[in-house]
């Protein structure tokens, strides 16, 4: 009996020890997918001898078929190194690499964004995409995939096409060279820098002693009422956008003094033939700033509303709404710029941009926060340190409201689309 009691005691201690073991924290890939997810998605047959799922007979479109159709469909996930929308253009290392490959074979690129790696595999097997342009772990994935093309670490991870699609795989293998990764990273870095905007004017003050900021002061003064902002704040925004250069143009297509995108110009009724004309450009930007402020009618304080509008002008209205949703979820004030500023920065972290309340994915939040910070600092310089609320009383910003439905940015990755 004593021995039996001793054994029961040992067994109880063993159970307590097992329960006390802590589950290790799950590691995420750069695009927010849990490491090892593909293993679970692909190894559904298990290790216990269960029947494996039958291999798909769909081999996907061959290289010749893709070229005949004139397009390559890229399957990817949202993230800073994979794919994200940046000023209505695709960005991310894997996207830019795939874009180069599409150019190489003479076709356009279409993007299908998936929620995770398992969905990418399913879509590939159904023929809803041609290539998974995300480095997948070779050792964790098996089944109907043929690894090929881009491999950032030589052996462990690689892009994939349908097993049996040898013509596309061979072409990808022949095209990819390791030096391409460094080359594309350098190109992306340049595109994301201010150097990518061609500017010719750099003076922050035309005549400080006379209080002349630029040769366009009369335009800022004329349209500040439309914009519902102090004219010197408009000047500070213009300097941040183009350094007062009416001929400035970014690689993304933003044009003129206020760097208006062609799609925004069309929405505002500004013809492309006039987009570099100073008055037409400033007038359109003023209407747009008023519209953005109207979209934030729920932000009661005019000062806060203006900061939200400036952030939207740079980073996109829906990204700012995502940040507000995160603040609300975490019990913080969604109408306070200091709070939202922090969540905009967090939208570059997988734990936040993959949150269910976030509808528009990854955002380069540092750029938008820096944009607002620099405009505020320069506005203080232009206004001689006078506060926002002092300028507000004389600018008419606090009166009235501008209503209208927000224009949803083109989420290229929401459905299949052409680049």
CSV table of C-alpha atoms in Angstrom, one decimal:
chain,number,residue,atom,x,y,z
A,1,UNK,CA,0.0,0.0,0.0
A,2,UNK,CA,2.8,2.4,0.8
A,3,UNK,CA,4.4,1.7,-2.6
A,4,UNK,CA,1.1,2.4,-4.3
A,5,UNK,CA,0.7,5.6,-2.4
A,6,UNK,CA,4.2,6.6,-3.4
A,7,UNK,CA,3.5,6.0,-7.0
A,8,UNK,CA,0.2,8.1,-6.9
A,9,UNK,CA,2.2,10.9,-5.4
A,10,UNK,CA,4.8,10.8,-8.1
A,11,UNK,CA,2.1,10.7,-10.8
A,12,UNK,CA,0.4,13.8,-9.2
A,13,UNK,CA,3.7,15.7,-9.2
A,14,UNK,CA,4.3,14.8,-12.8
A,15,UNK,CA,0.9,16.2,-13.8
A,16,UNK,CA,1.5,19.4,-11.9
A,17,UNK,CA,4.9,19.8,-13.6
A,18,UNK,CA,3.3,19.3,-17.0
A,19,UNK,CA,0.6,21.9,-16.3
A,20,UNK,CA,3.2,24.4,-15.0
A,21,UNK,CA,5.1,24.4,-18.4
A,22,UNK,CA,4.6,27.7,-20.1
A,23,UNK,CA,3.8,27.9,-23.8
A,24,UNK,CA,6.6,29.7,-25.6
A,25,UNK,CA,5.7,33.0,-27.2
A,26,UNK,CA,4.7,32.6,-30.9
A,27,UNK,CA,7.2,34.0,-33.3
A,28,UNK,CA,5.9,36.1,-36.3
A,29,UNK,CA,7.4,36.4,-39.7
A,30,UNK,CA,8.0,40.0,-41.0
A,31,UNK,CA,4.6,39.9,-42.7
A,32,UNK,CA,2.8,38.8,-39.6
A,33,UNK,CA,2.3,35.1,-40.2
A,34,UNK,CA,3.1,32.8,-37.3
A,35,UNK,CA,6.4,30.9,-38.0
A,36,UNK,CA,5.5,27.3,-38.8
A,37,UNK,CA,2.0,28.1,-40.0
A,38,UNK,CA,2.8,26.5,-43.4
A,39,UNK,CA,3.7,23.3,-41.6
A,40,UNK,CA,0.3,23.0,-40.2
A,41,UNK,CA,-1.4,24.1,-43.4
A,42,UNK,CA,0.5,21.7,-45.6
A,43,UNK,CA,0.8,18.7,-43.3
A,44,UNK,CA,-2.8,18.1,-42.7
A,45,UNK,CA,-2.2,14.4,-43.5
A,46,UNK,CA,-0.5,14.3,-40.1
A,47,UNK,CA,2.2,11.9,-38.9
A,48,UNK,CA,-0.2,9.2,-37.7
A,49,UNK,CA,-0.6,7.6,-41.1
A,50,UNK,CA,-3.9,9.3,-42.1
A,51,UNK,CA,-4.6,9.4,-45.8
A,52,UNK,CA,-2.9,12.4,-47.6
A,53,UNK,CA,-5.0,14.7,-49.6
A,54,UNK,CA,-4.9,14.0,-53.3
A,55,UNK,CA,-2.6,16.1,-55.4
A,56,UNK,CA,-4.1,18.8,-57.6
A,57,UNK,CA,-4.1,18.1,-61.3
A,58,UNK,CA,-4.1,21.8,-62.1
A,59,UNK,CA,-0.6,22.8,-63.2
A,60,UNK,CA,-1.4,26.5,-63.6
A,61,UNK,CA,-0.8,28.6,-66.7
A,62,UNK,CA,2.5,28.0,-68.5
A,63,UNK,CA,4.8,30.9,-69.3
A,64,UNK,CA,3.5,30.9,-72.9
A,65,UNK,CA,-0.1,31.2,-71.6
A,66,UNK,CA,0.8,34.0,-69.2
A,67,UNK,CA,2.5,35.9,-72.0
A,68,UNK,CA,-0.5,35.3,-74.3
A,69,UNK,CA,-2.9,36.7,-71.6
A,70,UNK,CA,-0.6,39.6,-71.0
A,71,UNK,CA,-0.6,39.4,-67.2
A,72,UNK,CA,1.1,37.7,-64.3
A,73,UNK,CA,-1.0,37.2,-61.1
A,74,UNK,CA,1.1,37.5,-58.0
A,75,UNK,CA,-0.1,36.0,-54.7
A,76,UNK,CA,1.2,37.7,-51.6
A,77,UNK,CA,0.5,38.9,-48.1
A,78,UNK,CA,0.5,42.4,-46.7
A,79,UNK,CA,3.7,43.6,-45.0
A,80,UNK,CA,6.7,45.9,-45.3
A,81,UNK,CA,8.9,43.4,-47.1
A,82,UNK,CA,6.2,41.7,-49.2
A,83,UNK,CA,3.6,44.2,-50.5
A,84,UNK,CA,1.8,47.3,-49.3
A,85,UNK,CA,0.0,50.3,-50.9
A,86,UNK,CA,2.1,53.5,-50.9
A,87,UNK,CA,0.4,56.6,-52.4
A,88,UNK,CA,-1.6,54.3,-54.7
A,89,UNK,CA,1.4,52.4,-55.8
A,90,UNK,CA,2.6,48.9,-54.9
A,91,UNK,CA,5.7,48.8,-52.7
A,92,UNK,CA,7.6,46.1,-50.8
A,93,UNK,CA,10.7,44.1,-51.8
A,94,UNK,CA,8.9,41.0,-53.0
A,95,UNK,CA,6.4,43.1,-55.0
A,96,UNK,CA,9.1,45.1,-56.7
A,97,UNK,CA,11.0,41.9,-57.6
A,98,UNK,CA,7.9,40.4,-59.1
A,99,UNK,CA,7.2,43.6,-61.0
A,100,UNK,CA,10.7,43.3,-62.5
A,101,UNK,CA,10.1,39.8,-63.5
A,102,UNK,CA,6.7,40.7,-65.1
A,103,UNK,CA,8.6,43.4,-67.1
A,104,UNK,CA,11.2,40.9,-68.1
A,105,UNK,CA,8.6,38.6,-69.7
A,106,UNK,CA,6.6,41.4,-71.2
A,107,UNK,CA,3.4,41.3,-69.2
A,108,UNK,CA,1.5,43.5,-66.7
A,109,UNK,CA,1.4,42.5,-63.0
A,110,UNK,CA,-1.8,41.8,-61.1
A,111,UNK,CA,-1.8,41.4,-57.3
A,112,UNK,CA,-4.0,39.2,-55.2
A,113,UNK,CA,-3.5,39.8,-51.5
A,114,UNK,CA,-4.1,36.8,-49.2
A,115,UNK,CA,-4.5,36.8,-45.4
A,116,UNK,CA,-1.9,34.1,-44.8
A,117,UNK,CA,0.4,31.5,-46.4
A,118,UNK,CA,-2.3,28.8,-46.4
A,119,UNK,CA,-4.6,30.9,-48.4
A,120,UNK,CA,-1.9,31.6,-50.9
A,121,UNK,CA,-1.3,27.9,-51.4
A,122,UNK,CA,-5.1,27.3,-51.8
A,123,UNK,CA,-5.4,30.0,-54.4
A,124,UNK,CA,-2.4,28.8,-56.3
A,125,UNK,CA,-3.8,25.3,-56.4
A,126,UNK,CA,-7.2,26.6,-57.7
A,127,UNK,CA,-5.5,28.5,-60.5
A,128,UNK,CA,-6.3,31.9,-59.0
A,129,UNK,CA,-2.7,33.0,-59.2
A,130,UNK,CA,0.5,32.2,-61.1
A,131,UNK,CA,3.2,32.6,-58.5
A,132,UNK,CA,3.5,32.9,-54.7
A,133,UNK,CA,5.9,35.9,-54.4
A,134,UNK,CA,6.7,35.3,-50.8
A,135,UNK,CA,9.7,33.3,-49.7
A,136,UNK,CA,8.1,30.1,-48.3
A,137,UNK,CA,10.0,27.7,-46.0
A,138,UNK,CA,11.0,24.8,-48.2
A,139,UNK,CA,11.4,22.3,-45.3
A,140,UNK,CA,7.9,23.1,-43.9
A,141,UNK,CA,6.0,22.9,-47.2
A,142,UNK,CA,5.3,19.9,-49.4
A,143,UNK,CA,2.6,18.9,-51.8
A,144,UNK,CA,1.7,20.7,-55.0
A,145,UNK,CA,4.3,23.4,-54.9
A,146,UNK,CA,7.4,23.8,-57.1
A,147,UNK,CA,10.0,26.1,-55.5
A,148,UNK,CA,11.7,28.5,-57.9
A,149,UNK,CA,12.8,32.1,-58.4
A,150,UNK,CA,13.7,34.4,-55.6
A,151,UNK,CA,15.5,32.9,-52.7
A,152,UNK,CA,16.9,35.4,-50.2
A,153,UNK,CA,18.9,32.9,-48.2
A,154,UNK,CA,19.9,30.4,-51.0
A,155,UNK,CA,18.4,27.3,-49.6
A,156,UNK,CA,15.8,27.7,-46.9
A,157,UNK,CA,13.0,29.8,-48.5
A,158,UNK,CA,11.9,30.5,-52.0
A,159,UNK,CA,9.0,31.6,-54.2
A,160,UNK,CA,6.7,28.9,-55.6
A,161,UNK,CA,4.5,28.0,-58.6
A,162,UNK,CA,2.3,25.0,-59.3
A,163,UNK,CA,4.0,21.7,-59.2
A,164,UNK,CA,4.4,20.7,-62.9
A,165,UNK,CA,4.6,24.3,-64.2
A,166,UNK,CA,8.2,23.8,-65.4
A,167,UNK,CA,8.2,26.5,-68.0
A,168,UNK,CA,7.4,29.2,-65.5
A,169,UNK,CA,9.7,27.8,-62.9
A,170,UNK,CA,12.6,27.5,-65.3
A,171,UNK,CA,12.1,31.1,-66.5
A,172,UNK,CA,12.0,32.4,-62.9
A,173,UNK,CA,15.2,30.4,-62.0
A,174,UNK,CA,17.0,31.8,-65.1
A,175,UNK,CA,15.9,35.4,-64.4
A,176,UNK,CA,16.7,35.5,-60.6
A,177,UNK,CA,20.2,36.5,-59.6
A,178,UNK,CA,21.1,37.2,-55.9
A,179,UNK,CA,22.4,40.7,-56.7
A,180,UNK,CA,18.8,41.6,-57.7
A,181,UNK,CA,17.8,41.8,-54.0
A,182,UNK,CA,20.4,44.4,-53.1
A,183,UNK,CA,19.6,46.3,-56.3
A,184,UNK,CA,15.8,46.4,-55.7
A,185,UNK,CA,16.4,47.3,-52.0
A,186,UNK,CA,18.4,50.3,-53.1
A,187,UNK,CA,15.8,51.4,-55.6
A,188,UNK,CA,13.1,51.1,-53.0
A,189,UNK,CA,15.1,53.1,-50.5
A,190,UNK,CA,15.5,55.9,-53.1
A,191,UNK,CA,11.8,55.8,-54.0
A,192,UNK,CA,10.8,56.2,-50.4
A,193,UNK,CA,13.2,59.1,-49.8
A,194,UNK,CA,12.5,62.8,-50.4
A,195,UNK,CA,15.2,62.7,-53.1
A,196,UNK,CA,12.7,61.0,-55.4
A,197,UNK,CA,10.8,64.3,-55.7
A,198,UNK,CA,12.5,66.6,-58.2
A,199,UNK,CA,12.7,70.0,-56.7
A,200,UNK,CA,14.5,73.2,-57.7
A,201,UNK,CA,13.6,75.7,-54.9
A,202,UNK,CA,14.9,75.2,-51.3
A,203,UNK,CA,14.6,78.6,-49.5
A,204,UNK,CA,12.2,78.3,-46.5
A,205,UNK,CA,11.9,82.1,-46.4
A,206,UNK,CA,12.0,84.5,-49.4
A,207,UNK,CA,12.4,87.6,-47.3
A,208,UNK,CA,12.3,87.0,-43.5
A,209,UNK,CA,12.6,90.7,-42.6
A,210,UNK,CA,9.5,91.6,-44.6
A,211,UNK,CA,7.6,88.5,-43.6
A,212,UNK,CA,7.5,87.2,-47.1
A,213,UNK,CA,7.6,83.4,-47.1
A,214,UNK,CA,7.3,82.7,-50.8
A,215,UNK,CA,6.3,84.1,-54.1
A,216,UNK,CA,3.0,82.3,-53.7
A,217,UNK,CA,1.9,83.9,-50.4
A,218,UNK,CA,-0.9,85.7,-52.2
A,219,UNK,CA,-2.3,82.3,-53.3
A,220,UNK,CA,-2.1,80.8,-49.8
A,221,UNK,CA,-3.9,84.0,-48.5
A,222,UNK,CA,-6.5,83.8,-51.2
A,223,UNK,CA,-7.4,80.1,-50.6
A,224,UNK,CA,-6.8,79.8,-46.9
A,225,UNK,CA,-10.5,80.4,-46.3
A,226,UNK,CA,-11.4,77.6,-48.6
A,227,UNK,CA,-8.9,75.3,-46.9
A,228,UNK,CA,-10.0,76.4,-43.4
A,229,UNK,CA,-6.5,76.9,-42.3
A,230,UNK,CA,-4.1,79.7,-41.6
A,231,UNK,CA,-2.3,80.8,-44.8
A,232,UNK,CA,1.0,80.3,-43.1
A,233,UNK,CA,0.1,76.7,-42.4
A,234,UNK,CA,-0.7,76.3,-46.0
A,235,UNK,CA,2.7,77.7,-46.9
A,236,UNK,CA,4.4,75.3,-44.4
A,237,UNK,CA,2.5,72.4,-46.0
A,238,UNK,CA,3.6,73.6,-49.5
A,239,UNK,CA,7.2,73.8,-48.4
A,240,UNK,CA,7.0,70.2,-47.1
A,241,UNK,CA,5.4,69.0,-50.3
A,242,UNK,CA,7.5,70.7,-53.0
A,243,UNK,CA,9.8,73.4,-51.5
A,244,UNK,CA,7.6,75.9,-53.4
A,245,UNK,CA,8.5,74.3,-56.7
A,246,UNK,CA,5.5,74.3,-59.1
A,247,UNK,CA,7.3,71.9,-61.4
A,248,UNK,CA,8.0,69.3,-58.8
A,249,UNK,CA,7.0,65.8,-59.6
A,250,UNK,CA,7.4,62.6,-57.6
A,251,UNK,CA,8.1,59.1,-59.0
A,252,UNK,CA,4.5,58.2,-57.9
A,253,UNK,CA,3.1,61.0,-60.1
A,254,UNK,CA,2.3,63.7,-57.5
A,255,UNK,CA,2.6,67.1,-59.2
A,256,UNK,CA,2.9,70.7,-58.5
A,257,UNK,CA,3.2,73.0,-55.5
A,258,UNK,CA,1.0,70.8,-53.3
A,259,UNK,CA,2.0,67.5,-54.9
A,260,UNK,CA,-1.5,66.4,-56.0
A,261,UNK,CA,-1.9,62.9,-57.3
A,262,UNK,CA,-3.5,62.5,-60.8
A,263,UNK,CA,-6.4,60.5,-59.2
A,264,UNK,CA,-7.0,63.2,-56.6
A,265,UNK,CA,-6.8,65.9,-59.3
A,266,UNK,CA,-9.5,64.1,-61.3
A,267,UNK,CA,-11.7,63.9,-58.2
A,268,UNK,CA,-11.2,67.6,-57.6
A,269,UNK,CA,-11.9,68.5,-61.2
A,270,UNK,CA,-8.3,69.7,-61.8
A,271,UNK,CA,-7.3,68.9,-65.4
A,272,UNK,CA,-3.8,67.3,-65.8
A,273,UNK,CA,-3.0,70.1,-68.3
A,274,UNK,CA,-3.2,72.6,-65.4
A,275,UNK,CA,-1.8,70.5,-62.5
A,276,UNK,CA,1.5,72.4,-62.6
A,277,UNK,CA,-0.2,75.8,-62.8
A,278,UNK,CA,0.3,77.4,-59.3
A,279,UNK,CA,-3.1,78.9,-58.6
A,280,UNK,CA,-5.0,75.9,-59.9
A,281,UNK,CA,-2.9,73.5,-57.9
A,282,UNK,CA,-3.2,75.5,-54.6
A,283,UNK,CA,-6.9,76.0,-55.1
A,284,UNK,CA,-7.4,72.2,-55.6
A,285,UNK,CA,-5.3,71.4,-52.6
A,286,UNK,CA,-7.4,73.9,-50.5
A,287,UNK,CA,-10.6,72.1,-51.6
A,288,UNK,CA,-9.1,68.8,-50.7
A,289,UNK,CA,-7.9,69.9,-47.2
A,290,UNK,CA,-11.5,71.2,-46.5
A,291,UNK,CA,-12.9,67.9,-47.7
A,292,UNK,CA,-10.5,65.9,-45.4
A,293,UNK,CA,-11.5,68.1,-42.5
A,294,UNK,CA,-15.1,67.4,-43.3
A,295,UNK,CA,-14.4,63.6,-43.2
A,296,UNK,CA,-13.2,64.1,-39.6
A,297,UNK,CA,-16.4,65.9,-38.4
A,298,UNK,CA,-16.4,63.5,-35.4
A,299,UNK,CA,-13.1,65.1,-34.2
A,300,UNK,CA,-14.6,68.1,-32.4
A,301,UNK,CA,-11.6,70.2,-31.7
A,302,UNK,CA,-10.5,72.2,-34.9
A,303,UNK,CA,-6.9,72.0,-34.0
A,304,UNK,CA,-7.0,68.2,-33.7
A,305,UNK,CA,-9.1,68.0,-36.8
A,306,UNK,CA,-6.5,69.9,-38.8
A,307,UNK,CA,-3.8,67.5,-37.7
A,308,UNK,CA,-5.9,64.5,-38.7
A,309,UNK,CA,-6.5,66.1,-42.1
A,310,UNK,CA,-2.8,66.8,-42.7
A,311,UNK,CA,-2.0,63.2,-41.8
A,312,UNK,CA,-4.6,62.0,-44.2
A,313,UNK,CA,-3.2,64.2,-47.0
A,314,UNK,CA,0.1,62.4,-46.7
A,315,UNK,CA,-0.8,58.9,-45.5
A,316,UNK,CA,-4.3,58.3,-46.6
A,317,UNK,CA,-7.7,58.8,-44.9
A,318,UNK,CA,-8.4,55.1,-44.3
A,319,UNK,CA,-5.0,54.4,-42.7
A,320,UNK,CA,-5.8,57.2,-40.2
A,321,UNK,CA,-9.2,55.6,-39.5
A,322,UNK,CA,-7.4,52.3,-38.9
A,323,UNK,CA,-5.2,54.1,-36.3
A,324,UNK,CA,-8.4,55.5,-34.7
A,325,UNK,CA,-10.0,52.0,-34.6
A,326,UNK,CA,-6.9,50.7,-32.8
A,327,UNK,CA,-7.1,53.5,-30.2
A,328,UNK,CA,-10.7,52.8,-29.6
A,329,UNK,CA,-10.1,49.1,-29.2
A,330,UNK,CA,-7.4,49.8,-26.6
A,331,UNK,CA,-9.6,52.2,-24.7
A,332,UNK,CA,-7.9,55.4,-25.7
A,333,UNK,CA,-9.2,58.6,-27.1
A,334,UNK,CA,-9.5,58.2,-30.9
A,335,UNK,CA,-9.9,62.0,-31.4
A,336,UNK,CA,-6.6,63.0,-29.9
A,337,UNK,CA,-3.7,63.5,-32.2
A,338,UNK,CA,-1.2,62.6,-29.5
A,339,UNK,CA,-2.8,59.2,-29.2
A,340,UNK,CA,-3.4,58.6,-32.9
A,341,UNK,CA,0.2,59.6,-33.6
A,342,UNK,CA,1.3,56.6,-31.6
A,343,UNK,CA,-1.0,54.2,-33.3
A,344,UNK,CA,0.0,55.4,-36.8
A,345,UNK,CA,3.6,54.5,-35.8
A,346,UNK,CA,2.4,51.1,-34.6
A,347,UNK,CA,0.8,50.4,-38.0
A,348,UNK,CA,4.2,49.3,-39.2
A,349,UNK,CA,4.3,46.4,-36.7
A,350,UNK,CA,2.7,43.0,-37.5
A,351,UNK,CA,0.8,42.8,-34.2
A,352,UNK,CA,-1.1,45.9,-35.2
A,353,UNK,CA,-1.5,46.0,-38.9
A,354,UNK,CA,-2.8,42.4,-38.8
A,355,UNK,CA,-5.3,43.3,-36.1
A,356,UNK,CA,-8.9,42.5,-37.2
A,357,UNK,CA,-10.0,46.1,-36.7
A,358,UNK,CA,-7.3,47.3,-39.2
A,359,UNK,CA,-8.8,47.2,-42.7
A,360,UNK,CA,-6.0,48.7,-44.8
A,361,UNK,CA,-2.9,46.9,-43.6
A,362,UNK,CA,0.6,48.0,-43.3
A,363,UNK,CA,1.5,51.7,-43.2
A,364,UNK,CA,4.8,53.6,-43.2
A,365,UNK,CA,3.7,55.6,-40.2
A,366,UNK,CA,7.0,57.3,-39.5
A,367,UNK,CA,6.7,59.2,-42.8
A,368,UNK,CA,3.3,60.5,-42.0
A,369,UNK,CA,4.1,61.4,-38.4
A,370,UNK,CA,7.3,63.2,-39.6
A,371,UNK,CA,5.2,65.0,-42.2
A,372,UNK,CA,2.9,66.5,-39.6
A,373,UNK,CA,5.6,67.2,-37.2
A,374,UNK,CA,7.7,69.1,-39.7
A,375,UNK,CA,4.7,71.2,-41.0
A,376,UNK,CA,3.9,72.2,-37.4
A,377,UNK,CA,7.4,73.2,-36.7
A,378,UNK,CA,7.7,75.2,-39.9
A,379,UNK,CA,4.4,76.8,-39.3
A,380,UNK,CA,5.6,78.0,-35.9
A,381,UNK,CA,8.6,79.5,-37.6
A,382,UNK,CA,6.5,81.3,-40.3
A,383,UNK,CA,4.0,82.6,-37.7
A,384,UNK,CA,6.6,83.8,-35.3
A,385,UNK,CA,5.6,81.2,-32.7
A,386,UNK,CA,2.0,82.2,-32.5
A,387,UNK,CA,-0.2,79.3,-31.4
A,388,UNK,CA,-2.6,77.4,-33.5
A,389,UNK,CA,-5.7,78.7,-31.6
A,390,UNK,CA,-4.6,82.3,-32.1
A,391,UNK,CA,-4.4,81.8,-35.8
A,392,UNK,CA,-7.6,79.8,-35.7
A,393,UNK,CA,-9.6,82.8,-34.5
A,394,UNK,CA,-8.6,84.9,-37.4
A,395,UNK,CA,-8.7,82.2,-40.1
A,396,UNK,CA,-12.3,81.0,-40.0
A,397,UNK,CA,-11.2,77.4,-39.5
A,398,UNK,CA,-13.6,76.8,-36.7
A,399,UNK,CA,-16.8,77.9,-38.4
A,400,UNK,CA,-19.0,75.7,-40.6
A,401,UNK,CA,-18.3,72.2,-41.8
A,402,UNK,CA,-17.6,70.5,-45.1
A,403,UNK,CA,-19.6,67.4,-45.7
A,404,UNK,CA,-19.2,64.7,-48.3
A,405,UNK,CA,-18.5,61.0,-48.6
A,406,UNK,CA,-14.8,60.1,-48.4
A,407,UNK,CA,-13.2,58.9,-51.6
A,408,UNK,CA,-11.9,55.4,-50.9
A,409,UNK,CA,-8.3,54.9,-52.0
A,410,UNK,CA,-7.7,52.2,-54.5
A,411,UNK,CA,-6.9,49.2,-52.5
A,412,UNK,CA,-5.1,47.4,-55.3
A,413,UNK,CA,-4.6,44.3,-53.2
A,414,UNK,CA,-8.3,43.9,-52.2
A,415,UNK,CA,-9.1,42.3,-55.5
A,416,UNK,CA,-7.2,41.3,-58.7
A,417,UNK,CA,-6.1,44.4,-60.5
A,418,UNK,CA,-3.7,45.7,-63.1
A,419,UNK,CA,-0.5,47.7,-62.3
